[in-house]
Short mmCIF file of C-alpha atoms in Angstrom, two decimals:
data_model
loop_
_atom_site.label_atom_id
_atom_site.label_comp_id
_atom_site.label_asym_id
_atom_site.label_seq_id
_atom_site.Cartn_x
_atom_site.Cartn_y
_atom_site.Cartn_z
CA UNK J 1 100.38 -14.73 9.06
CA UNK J 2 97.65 -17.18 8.12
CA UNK J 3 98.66 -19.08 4.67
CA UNK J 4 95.26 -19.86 4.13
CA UNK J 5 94.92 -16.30 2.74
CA UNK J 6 94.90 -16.07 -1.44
CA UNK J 7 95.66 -12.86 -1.28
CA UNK J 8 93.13 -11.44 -3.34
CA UNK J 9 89.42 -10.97 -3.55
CA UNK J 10 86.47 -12.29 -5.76
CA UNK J 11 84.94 -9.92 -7.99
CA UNK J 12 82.12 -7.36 -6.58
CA UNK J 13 78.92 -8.78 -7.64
CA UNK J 14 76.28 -6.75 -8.69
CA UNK J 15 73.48 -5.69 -6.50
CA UNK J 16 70.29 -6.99 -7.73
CA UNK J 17 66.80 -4.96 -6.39
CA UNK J 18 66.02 -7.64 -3.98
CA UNK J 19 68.15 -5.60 -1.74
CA UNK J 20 65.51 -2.30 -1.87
CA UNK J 21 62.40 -5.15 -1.26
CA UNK J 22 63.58 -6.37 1.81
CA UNK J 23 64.34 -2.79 3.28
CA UNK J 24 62.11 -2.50 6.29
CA UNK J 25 59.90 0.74 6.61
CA UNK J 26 59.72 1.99 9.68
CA UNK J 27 59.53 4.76 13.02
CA UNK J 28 62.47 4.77 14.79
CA UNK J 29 63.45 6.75 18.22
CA UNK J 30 66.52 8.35 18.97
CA UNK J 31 68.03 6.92 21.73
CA UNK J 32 71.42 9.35 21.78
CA UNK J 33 72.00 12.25 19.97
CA UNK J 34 75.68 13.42 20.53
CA UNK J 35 77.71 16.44 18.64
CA UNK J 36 81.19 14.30 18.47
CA UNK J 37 83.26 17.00 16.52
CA UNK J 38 83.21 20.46 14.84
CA UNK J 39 79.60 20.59 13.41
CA UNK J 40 79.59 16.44 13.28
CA UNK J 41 77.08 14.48 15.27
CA UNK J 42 76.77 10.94 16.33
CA UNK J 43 72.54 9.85 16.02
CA UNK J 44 71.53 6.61 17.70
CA UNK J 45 68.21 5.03 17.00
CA UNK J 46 66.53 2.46 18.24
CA UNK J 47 65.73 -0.07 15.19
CA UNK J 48 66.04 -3.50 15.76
CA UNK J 49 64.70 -4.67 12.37
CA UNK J 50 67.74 -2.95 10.29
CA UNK J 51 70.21 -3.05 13.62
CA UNK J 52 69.57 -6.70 12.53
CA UNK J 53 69.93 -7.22 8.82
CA UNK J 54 72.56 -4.30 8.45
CA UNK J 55 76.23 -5.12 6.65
CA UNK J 56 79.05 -2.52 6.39
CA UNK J 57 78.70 -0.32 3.34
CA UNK J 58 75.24 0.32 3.30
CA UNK J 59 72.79 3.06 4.54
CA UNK J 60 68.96 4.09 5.11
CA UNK J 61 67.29 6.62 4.03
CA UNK J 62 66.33 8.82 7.35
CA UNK J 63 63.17 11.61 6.95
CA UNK J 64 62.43 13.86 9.78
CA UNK J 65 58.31 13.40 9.89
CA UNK J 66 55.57 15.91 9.91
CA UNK J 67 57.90 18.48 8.19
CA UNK J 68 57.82 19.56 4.25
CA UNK J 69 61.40 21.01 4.47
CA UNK J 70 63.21 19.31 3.60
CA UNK J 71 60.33 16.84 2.29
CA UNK J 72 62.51 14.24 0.89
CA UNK J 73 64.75 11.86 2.99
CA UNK J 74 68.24 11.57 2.80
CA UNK J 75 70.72 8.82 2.79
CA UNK J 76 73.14 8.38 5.81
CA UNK J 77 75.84 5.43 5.70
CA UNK J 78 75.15 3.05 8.71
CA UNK J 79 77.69 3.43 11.17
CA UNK J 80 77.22 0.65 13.40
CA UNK J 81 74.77 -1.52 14.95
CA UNK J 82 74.51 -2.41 18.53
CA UNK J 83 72.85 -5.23 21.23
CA UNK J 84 72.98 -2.78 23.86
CA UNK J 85 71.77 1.16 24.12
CA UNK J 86 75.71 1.46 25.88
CA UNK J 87 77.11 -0.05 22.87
CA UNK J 88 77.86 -2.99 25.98
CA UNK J 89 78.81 -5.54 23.47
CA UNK J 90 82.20 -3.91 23.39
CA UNK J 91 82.64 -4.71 19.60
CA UNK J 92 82.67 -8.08 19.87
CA UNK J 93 80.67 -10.82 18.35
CA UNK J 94 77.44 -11.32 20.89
CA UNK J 95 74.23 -13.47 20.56
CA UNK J 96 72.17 -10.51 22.21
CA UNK J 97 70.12 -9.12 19.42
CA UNK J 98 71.17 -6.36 17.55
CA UNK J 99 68.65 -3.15 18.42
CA UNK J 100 70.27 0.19 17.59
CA UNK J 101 72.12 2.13 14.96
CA UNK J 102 74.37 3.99 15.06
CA UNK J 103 74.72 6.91 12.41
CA UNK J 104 77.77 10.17 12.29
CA UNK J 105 76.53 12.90 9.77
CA UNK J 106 78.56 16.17 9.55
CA UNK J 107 75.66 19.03 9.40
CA UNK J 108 75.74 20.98 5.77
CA UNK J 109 72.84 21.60 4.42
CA UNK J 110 68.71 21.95 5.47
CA UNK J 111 68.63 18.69 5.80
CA UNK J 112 71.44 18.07 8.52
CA UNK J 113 70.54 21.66 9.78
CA UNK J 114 67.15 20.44 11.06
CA UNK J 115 68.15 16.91 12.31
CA UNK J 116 70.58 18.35 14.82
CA UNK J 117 67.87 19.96 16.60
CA UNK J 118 65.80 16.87 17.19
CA UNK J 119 66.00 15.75 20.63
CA UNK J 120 66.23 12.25 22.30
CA UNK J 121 63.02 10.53 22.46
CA UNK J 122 61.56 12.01 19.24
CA UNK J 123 60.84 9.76 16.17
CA UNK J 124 61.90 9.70 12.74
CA UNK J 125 61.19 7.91 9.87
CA UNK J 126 63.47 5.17 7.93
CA UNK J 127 63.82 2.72 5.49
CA UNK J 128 66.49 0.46 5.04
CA UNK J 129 69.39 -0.92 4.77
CA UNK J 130 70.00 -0.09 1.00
CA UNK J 131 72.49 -0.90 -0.99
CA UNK J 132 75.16 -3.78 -1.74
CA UNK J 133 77.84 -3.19 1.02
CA UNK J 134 81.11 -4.00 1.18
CA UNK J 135 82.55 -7.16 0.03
CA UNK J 136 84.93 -9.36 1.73
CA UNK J 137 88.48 -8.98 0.80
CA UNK J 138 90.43 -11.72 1.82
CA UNK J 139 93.92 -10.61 2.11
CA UNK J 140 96.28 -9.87 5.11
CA UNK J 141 95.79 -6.39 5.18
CA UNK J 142 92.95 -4.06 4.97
CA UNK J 143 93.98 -0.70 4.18
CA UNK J 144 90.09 1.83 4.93
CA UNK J 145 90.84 5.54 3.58
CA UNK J 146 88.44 8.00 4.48
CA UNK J 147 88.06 11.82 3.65
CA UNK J 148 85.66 14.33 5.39
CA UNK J 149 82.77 12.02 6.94
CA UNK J 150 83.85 9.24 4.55
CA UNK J 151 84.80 7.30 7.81
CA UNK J 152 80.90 6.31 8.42
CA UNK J 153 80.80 3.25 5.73
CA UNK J 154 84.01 1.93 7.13
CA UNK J 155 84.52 1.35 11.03
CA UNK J 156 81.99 -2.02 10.64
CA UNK J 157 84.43 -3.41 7.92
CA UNK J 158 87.28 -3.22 9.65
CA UNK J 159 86.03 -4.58 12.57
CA UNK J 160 84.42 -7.29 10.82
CA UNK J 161 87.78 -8.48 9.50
CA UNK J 162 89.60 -8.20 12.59
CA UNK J 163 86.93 -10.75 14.02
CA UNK J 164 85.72 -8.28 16.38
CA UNK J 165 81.63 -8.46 15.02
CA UNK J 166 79.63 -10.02 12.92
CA UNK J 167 76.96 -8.43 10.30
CA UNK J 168 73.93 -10.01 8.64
CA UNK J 169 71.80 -12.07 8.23
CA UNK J 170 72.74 -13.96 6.90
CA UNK J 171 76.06 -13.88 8.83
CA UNK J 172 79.00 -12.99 6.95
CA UNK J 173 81.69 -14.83 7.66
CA UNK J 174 84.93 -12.72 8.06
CA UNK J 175 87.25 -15.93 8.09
CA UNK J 176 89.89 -15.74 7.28
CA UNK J 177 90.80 -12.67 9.25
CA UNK J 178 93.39 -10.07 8.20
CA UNK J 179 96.80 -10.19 9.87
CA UNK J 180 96.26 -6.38 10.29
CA UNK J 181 93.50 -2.98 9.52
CA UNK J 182 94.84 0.15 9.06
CA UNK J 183 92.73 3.37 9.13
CA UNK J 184 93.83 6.26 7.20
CA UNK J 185 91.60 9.92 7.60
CA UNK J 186 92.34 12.64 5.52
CA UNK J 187 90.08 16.00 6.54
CA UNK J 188 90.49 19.78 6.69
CA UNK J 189 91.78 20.48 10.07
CA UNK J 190 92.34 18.65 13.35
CA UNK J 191 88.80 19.44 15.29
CA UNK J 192 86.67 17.36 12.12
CA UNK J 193 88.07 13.76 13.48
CA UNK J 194 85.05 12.69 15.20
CA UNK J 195 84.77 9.19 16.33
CA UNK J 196 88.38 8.34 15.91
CA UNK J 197 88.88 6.60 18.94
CA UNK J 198 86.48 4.37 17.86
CA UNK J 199 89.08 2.76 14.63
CA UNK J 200 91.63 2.86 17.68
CA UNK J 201 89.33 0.88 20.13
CA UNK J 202 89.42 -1.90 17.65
CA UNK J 203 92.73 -2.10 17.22
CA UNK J 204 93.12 -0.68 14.08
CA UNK J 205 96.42 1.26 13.68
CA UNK J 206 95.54 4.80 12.72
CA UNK J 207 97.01 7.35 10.63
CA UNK J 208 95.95 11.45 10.02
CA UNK J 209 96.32 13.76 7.89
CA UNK J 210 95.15 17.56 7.31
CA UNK J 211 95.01 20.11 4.95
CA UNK J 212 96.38 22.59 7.27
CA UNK J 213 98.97 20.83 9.33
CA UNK J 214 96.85 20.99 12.83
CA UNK J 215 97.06 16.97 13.50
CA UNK J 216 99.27 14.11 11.67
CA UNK J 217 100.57 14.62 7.94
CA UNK J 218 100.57 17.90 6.41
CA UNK J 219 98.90 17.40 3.36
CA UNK J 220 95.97 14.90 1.61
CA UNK J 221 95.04 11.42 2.32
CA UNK J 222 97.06 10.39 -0.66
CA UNK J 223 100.23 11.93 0.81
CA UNK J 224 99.37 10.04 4.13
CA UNK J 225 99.08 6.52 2.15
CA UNK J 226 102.70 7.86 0.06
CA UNK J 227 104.63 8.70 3.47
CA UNK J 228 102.99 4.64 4.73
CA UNK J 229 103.47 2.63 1.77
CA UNK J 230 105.66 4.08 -0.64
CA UNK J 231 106.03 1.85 -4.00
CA UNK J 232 103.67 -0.69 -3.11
CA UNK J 233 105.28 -2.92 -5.74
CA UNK J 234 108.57 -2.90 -3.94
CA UNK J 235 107.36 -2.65 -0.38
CA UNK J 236 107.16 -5.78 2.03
CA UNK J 237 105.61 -5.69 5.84
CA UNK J 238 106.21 -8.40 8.21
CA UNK J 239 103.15 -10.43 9.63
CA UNK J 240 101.92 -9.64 13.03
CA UNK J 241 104.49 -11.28 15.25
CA UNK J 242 107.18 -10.97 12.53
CA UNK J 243 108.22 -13.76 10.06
CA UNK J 244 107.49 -13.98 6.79
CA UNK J 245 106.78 -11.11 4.50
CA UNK J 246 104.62 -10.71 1.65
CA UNK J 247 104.38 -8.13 -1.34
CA UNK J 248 102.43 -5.62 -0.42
CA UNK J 249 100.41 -5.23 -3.81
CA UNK J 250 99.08 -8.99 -3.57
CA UNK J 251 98.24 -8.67 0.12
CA UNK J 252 96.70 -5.34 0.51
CA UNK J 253 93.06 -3.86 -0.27
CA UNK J 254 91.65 -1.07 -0.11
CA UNK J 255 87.97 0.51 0.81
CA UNK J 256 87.74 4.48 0.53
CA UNK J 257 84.54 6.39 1.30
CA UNK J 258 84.70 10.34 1.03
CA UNK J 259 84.79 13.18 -1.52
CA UNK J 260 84.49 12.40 -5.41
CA UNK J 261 88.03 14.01 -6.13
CA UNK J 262 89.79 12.25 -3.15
CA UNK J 263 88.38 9.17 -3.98
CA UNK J 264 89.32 9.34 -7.74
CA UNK J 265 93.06 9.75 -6.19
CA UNK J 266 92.77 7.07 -4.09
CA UNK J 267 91.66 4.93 -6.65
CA UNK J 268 94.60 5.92 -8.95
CA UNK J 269 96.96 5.80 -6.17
CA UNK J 270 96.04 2.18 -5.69
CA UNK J 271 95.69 1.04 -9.73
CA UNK J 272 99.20 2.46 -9.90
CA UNK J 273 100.72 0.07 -7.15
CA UNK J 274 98.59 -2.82 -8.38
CA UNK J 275 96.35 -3.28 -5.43
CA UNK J 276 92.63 -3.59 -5.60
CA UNK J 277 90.08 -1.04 -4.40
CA UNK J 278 86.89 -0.76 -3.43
CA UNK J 279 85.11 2.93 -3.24
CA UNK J 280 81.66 3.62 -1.14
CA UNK J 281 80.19 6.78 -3.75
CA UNK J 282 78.40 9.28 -2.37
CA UNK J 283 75.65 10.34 -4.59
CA UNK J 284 72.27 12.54 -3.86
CA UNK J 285 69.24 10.44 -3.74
CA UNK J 286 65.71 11.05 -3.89
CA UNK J 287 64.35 7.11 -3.08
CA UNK J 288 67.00 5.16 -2.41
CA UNK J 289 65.29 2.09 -4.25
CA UNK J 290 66.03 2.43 -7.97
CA UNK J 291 63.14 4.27 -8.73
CA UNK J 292 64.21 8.17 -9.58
CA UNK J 293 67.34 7.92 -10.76
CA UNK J 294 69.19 10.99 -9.67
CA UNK J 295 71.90 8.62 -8.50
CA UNK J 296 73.49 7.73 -11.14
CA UNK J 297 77.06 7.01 -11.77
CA UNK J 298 79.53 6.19 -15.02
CA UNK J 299 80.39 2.53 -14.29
CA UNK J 300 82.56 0.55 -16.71
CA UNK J 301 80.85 -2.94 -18.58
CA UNK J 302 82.96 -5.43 -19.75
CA UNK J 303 82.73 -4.66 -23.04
CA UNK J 304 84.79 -1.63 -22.74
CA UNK J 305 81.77 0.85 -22.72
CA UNK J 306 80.41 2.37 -19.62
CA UNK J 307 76.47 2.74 -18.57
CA UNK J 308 74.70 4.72 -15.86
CA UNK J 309 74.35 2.69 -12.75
CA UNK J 310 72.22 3.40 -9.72
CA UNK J 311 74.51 3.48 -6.86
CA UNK J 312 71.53 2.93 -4.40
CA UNK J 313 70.85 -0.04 -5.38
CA UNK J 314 73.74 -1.35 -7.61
CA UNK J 315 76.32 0.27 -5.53
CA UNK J 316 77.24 2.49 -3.34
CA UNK J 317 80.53 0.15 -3.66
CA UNK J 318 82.11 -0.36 -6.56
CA UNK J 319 85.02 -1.64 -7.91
CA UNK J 320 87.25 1.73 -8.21
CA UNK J 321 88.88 0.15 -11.50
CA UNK J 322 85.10 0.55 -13.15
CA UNK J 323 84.48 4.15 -12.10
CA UNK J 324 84.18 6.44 -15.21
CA UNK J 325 85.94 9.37 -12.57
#
């Protein structure tokens, strides 16, 4: 275990618009276009401007050209960015430039609906990346929870802190690394995990659970983190290796990404064991850049209040402790 670790994390900062005026405008081909799971798909395009700039947490806003429905884009959390079209860099940090994106979207609506019929080698229109991102957190374990699709904001965290990649510019710096990730998806039944080898690949150790029983846990996500943690105020883990232990509440963080309900839970789950949380909201959006306001979400101030906050470009992460749920 490194002792260097505080074992807790700076506050979120806000977002300030400067992140919408440097998103880059732009065509961009897809490169792959793969169904990964029940009615989930894997995009790949080739962008090298955003592959570039990209951090874990945020998304673009993707439009399918020449078509007036749907007319308005939509956002999609960025995935992960890669060097090479065969993803070659094998998660690890490389000085080839970054060129693609990747992108998993689970198909519900007109939108989704029409982009799984565009082939490889057709263009689409995007702007991006939007939004703050994920901070951070430096303690000695990362704890990502993900329900339904919710696992797209998260695989580039964790593999930033386990030192496996590097997002920016400019470069974050991920040291000092956690001791340990752990990956936690909560969805309907077993054939929605798309992509899960992926949180294994890193190393990450990985953990179901479904409505219906068909894979892992029988039950929600918040069961699954229950039936792994317990009383978070009581429970110890041992650092990789073994040796010395540390409380659980000071060491832990958590990121979530997925339904409003489940991620109310989670948040509760993890005020009630004192450990800090981070949630990615999902919100519809008509710009992405502050401008329409259709966004919005109830986010705490510090004077006790709470005001509408655009979680394009003041979120989508915020702390879960200022989320009017």
């Amino acid at each position: 275990m490194n002792p260097s670790l505080p074992g807790k994390i700076a506050p979120a900062a806000e977002t300030p618009s400067c992140y919408a005026d440097a998103a880059v405008f732009s065509s961009a081909r897809i490169v792959d276009h793969t169904q990964i799971a029940d009615q989930t798909w894997r995009l790949r395009l080739d962008c090298p401007e955003i592959a570039a700039a990209a951090i874990p947490g945020q998304f673009v806003m993707l439009r399918i050209p020449h078509r007036s429905d749907p007319l308005l884009a939509r956002p999609l959390a960025v995935y992960d960015t890669f060097g090479e079209h065969s993803g070659g860099d094998g998660g690890h940090p490389t000085a080839v430039p970054r060129r693609y994106v990747d992108f998993v979207y689970a198909v519900h609506g007109r939108f989704t609906t029409a982009l799984r019929e565009i082939p490889v080698g057709r263009e689409l229109t995007v702007w991006g990346p939007l939004g703050n991102g994920f901070r951070i957190p430096t303690v000695y374990h990362l704890v990502l929870v993900a329900g339904g699709i919710g696992q797209t904001a998260l695989l580039g965290l964790g593999r930033e802190r386990l030192g496996l990649k590097t997002y920016g510019p400019p470069k974050r710096s991920p040291v000092p690394l956690a001791d340990r990730v752990t990956f936690c998806w909560g969805a309907r039944h077993a054939g929605l995990f798309g992509g899960i080898d992926d949180f294994r690949a890193a190393g990450m150790a990985v953990h179901q659970a479904t409505l219906d029983g068909s894979v892992g846990l029988h039950g929600t996500v918040v069961d699954l983190l229950d039936s792994l943690f317990g009383s978070a105020a009581e429970n110890v883990f041992p650092a990789a290796g073994g040796g010395q232990t540390a409380t659980s509440s000071r060491r832990m963080h958590v990121a979530c990404c997925g339904p409003e309900g489940m991620m109310a839970a989670v948040a509760r789950w993890s005020a009630s064991k004192q450990i800090s949380c981070d949630v990615s909201l999902e919100a519809p959006m008509a710009c992405g850049i502050g401008i329409c306001f259709t966004c919005v979400a109830k986010i705490r101030d510090t004077s006790g209040g709470w005001d509408y906050r655009r979680t394009c470009i003041e979120g989508p992460v915020f702390d879960a402790t200022r989320v009017e749920w």
